[in-house]
Tab-separated table of C-alpha atoms in Angstrom:
chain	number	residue	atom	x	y	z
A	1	UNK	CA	0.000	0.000	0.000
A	2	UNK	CA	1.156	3.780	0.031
A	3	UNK	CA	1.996	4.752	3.388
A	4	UNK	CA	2.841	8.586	4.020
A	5	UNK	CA	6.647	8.770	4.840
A	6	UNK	CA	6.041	12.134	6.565
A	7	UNK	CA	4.572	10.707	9.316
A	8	UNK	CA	6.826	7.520	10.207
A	9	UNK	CA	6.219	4.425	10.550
A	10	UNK	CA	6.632	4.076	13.826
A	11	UNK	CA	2.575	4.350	14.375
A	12	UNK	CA	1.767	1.699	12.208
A	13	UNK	CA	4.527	-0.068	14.115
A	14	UNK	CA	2.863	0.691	17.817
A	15	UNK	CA	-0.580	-0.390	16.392
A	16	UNK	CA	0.493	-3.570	14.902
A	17	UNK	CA	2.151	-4.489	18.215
A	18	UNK	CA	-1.233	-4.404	19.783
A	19	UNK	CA	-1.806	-7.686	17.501
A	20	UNK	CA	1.738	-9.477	18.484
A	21	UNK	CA	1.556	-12.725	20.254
A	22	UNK	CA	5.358	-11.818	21.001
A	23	UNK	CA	5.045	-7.874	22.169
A	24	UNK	CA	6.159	-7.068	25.770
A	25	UNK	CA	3.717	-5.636	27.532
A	26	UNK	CA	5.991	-2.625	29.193
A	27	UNK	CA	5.967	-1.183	25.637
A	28	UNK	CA	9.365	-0.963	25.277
A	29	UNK	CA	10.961	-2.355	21.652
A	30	UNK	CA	12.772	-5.494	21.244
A	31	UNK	CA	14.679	-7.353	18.593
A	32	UNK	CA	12.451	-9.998	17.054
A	33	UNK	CA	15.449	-12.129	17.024
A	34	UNK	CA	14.805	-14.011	13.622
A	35	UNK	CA	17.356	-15.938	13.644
A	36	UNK	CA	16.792	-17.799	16.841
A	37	UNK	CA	13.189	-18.723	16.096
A	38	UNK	CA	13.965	-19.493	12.267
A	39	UNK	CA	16.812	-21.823	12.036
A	40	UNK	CA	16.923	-21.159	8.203
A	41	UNK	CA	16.999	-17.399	8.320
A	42	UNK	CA	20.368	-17.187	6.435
A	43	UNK	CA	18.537	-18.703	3.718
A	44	UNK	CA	15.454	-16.574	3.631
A	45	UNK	CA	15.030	-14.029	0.828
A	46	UNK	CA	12.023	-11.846	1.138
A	47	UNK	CA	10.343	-9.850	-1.261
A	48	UNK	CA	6.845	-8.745	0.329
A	49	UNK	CA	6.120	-8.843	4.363
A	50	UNK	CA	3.318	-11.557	3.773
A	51	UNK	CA	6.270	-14.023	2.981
A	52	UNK	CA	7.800	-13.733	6.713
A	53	UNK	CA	6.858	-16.826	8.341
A	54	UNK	CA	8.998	-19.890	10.106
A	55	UNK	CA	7.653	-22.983	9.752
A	56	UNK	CA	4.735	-24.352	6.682
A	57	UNK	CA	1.978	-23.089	8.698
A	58	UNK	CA	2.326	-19.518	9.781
A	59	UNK	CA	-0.079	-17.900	12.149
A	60	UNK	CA	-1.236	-14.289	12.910
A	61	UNK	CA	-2.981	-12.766	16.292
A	62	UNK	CA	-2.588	-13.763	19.586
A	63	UNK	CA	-5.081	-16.379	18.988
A	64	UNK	CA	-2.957	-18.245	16.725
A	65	UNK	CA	-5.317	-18.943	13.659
A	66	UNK	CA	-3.923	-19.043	10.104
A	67	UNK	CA	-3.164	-15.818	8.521
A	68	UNK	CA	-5.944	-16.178	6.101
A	69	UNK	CA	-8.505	-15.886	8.327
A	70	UNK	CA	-7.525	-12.303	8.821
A	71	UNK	CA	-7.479	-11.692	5.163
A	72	UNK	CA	-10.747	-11.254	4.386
A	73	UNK	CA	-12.711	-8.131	4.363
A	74	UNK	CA	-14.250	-7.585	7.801
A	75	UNK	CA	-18.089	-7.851	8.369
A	76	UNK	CA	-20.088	-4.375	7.796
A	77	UNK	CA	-22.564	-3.473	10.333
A	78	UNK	CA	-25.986	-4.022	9.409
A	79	UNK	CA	-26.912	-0.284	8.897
A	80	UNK	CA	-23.886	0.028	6.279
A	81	UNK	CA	-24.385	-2.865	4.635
A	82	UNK	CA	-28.144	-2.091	4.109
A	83	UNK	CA	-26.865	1.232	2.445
A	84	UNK	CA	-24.160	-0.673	0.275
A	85	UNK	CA	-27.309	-3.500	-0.989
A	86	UNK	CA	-29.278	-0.301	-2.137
A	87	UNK	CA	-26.688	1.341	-3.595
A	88	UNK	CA	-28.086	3.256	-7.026
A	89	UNK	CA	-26.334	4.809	-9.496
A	90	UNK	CA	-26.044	7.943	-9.321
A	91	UNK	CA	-25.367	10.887	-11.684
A	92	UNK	CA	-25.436	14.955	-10.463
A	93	UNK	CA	-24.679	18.076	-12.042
A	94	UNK	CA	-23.749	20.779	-9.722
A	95	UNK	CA	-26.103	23.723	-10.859
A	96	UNK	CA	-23.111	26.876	-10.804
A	97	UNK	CA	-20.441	25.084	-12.146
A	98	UNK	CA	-22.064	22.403	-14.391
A	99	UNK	CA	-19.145	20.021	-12.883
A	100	UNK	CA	-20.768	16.499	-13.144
A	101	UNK	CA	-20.599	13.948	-11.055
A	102	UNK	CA	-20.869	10.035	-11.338
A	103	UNK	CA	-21.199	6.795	-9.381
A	104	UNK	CA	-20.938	4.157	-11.392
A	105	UNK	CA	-21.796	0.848	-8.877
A	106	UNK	CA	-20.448	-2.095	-11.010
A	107	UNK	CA	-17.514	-2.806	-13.483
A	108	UNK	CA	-20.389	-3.042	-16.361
A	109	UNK	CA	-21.237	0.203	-15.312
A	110	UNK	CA	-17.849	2.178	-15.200
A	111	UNK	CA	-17.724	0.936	-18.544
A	112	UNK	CA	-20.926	2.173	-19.959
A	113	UNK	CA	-19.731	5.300	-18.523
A	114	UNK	CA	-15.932	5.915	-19.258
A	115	UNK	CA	-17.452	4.653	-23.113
A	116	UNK	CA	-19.305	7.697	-22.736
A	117	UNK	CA	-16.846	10.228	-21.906
């Protein structure tokens, strides 16, 4: 994802440690020490964060279910998701400036409108 360098990372860091099933509970920052829980660090190349694991089944959360589970989409609450299953189309033109506006709700109809334009 994009993440704003101007504010740090250290943030994200702080918030993600709230989800640790290592984190120290004093708050104070310690080494992760790779290479003691993964006896094949040395040999561990990684090209995206999702690949850092040890072992063939890696877990996330304190409750130590498989990472997919927290890969889907949360559940909306039932007064958003009534608003997303009536979702129209929608189409305004701002009256002083003539600027128009769309919302296209479906791939189908992005593409009826970006034909359009």
């Amino acid at each position: 994802g994009n993440l704003c360098r101007c504010t740090g990372y250290r943030p994200i860091l702080a918030a993600f440690k709230t989800f640790a099933a290592d984190v120290a509970d004093d708050g104070e920052d310690r080494e992760v020490g790779v290479e003691v829980e993964c006896r094949h660090a040395s040999d561990m190349t990684l090209h995206d964060i999702e690949e850092a694991s040890c072992g063939s089944h890696p877990t996330c959360g304190r409750d130590g279910l498989p990472c997919a589970k927290y890969r889907r989409a949360p559940p909306l609450p039932p007064t958003i998701a009534a608003i997303q299953a009536n979702k129209r189309p929608l189409h305004f033109t701002h009256p002083d400036t003539g600027t128009e506006w769309y919302r296209p709700v479906s791939l189908a109809g992005l593409t009826r409108l970006m034909a359009r334009l």
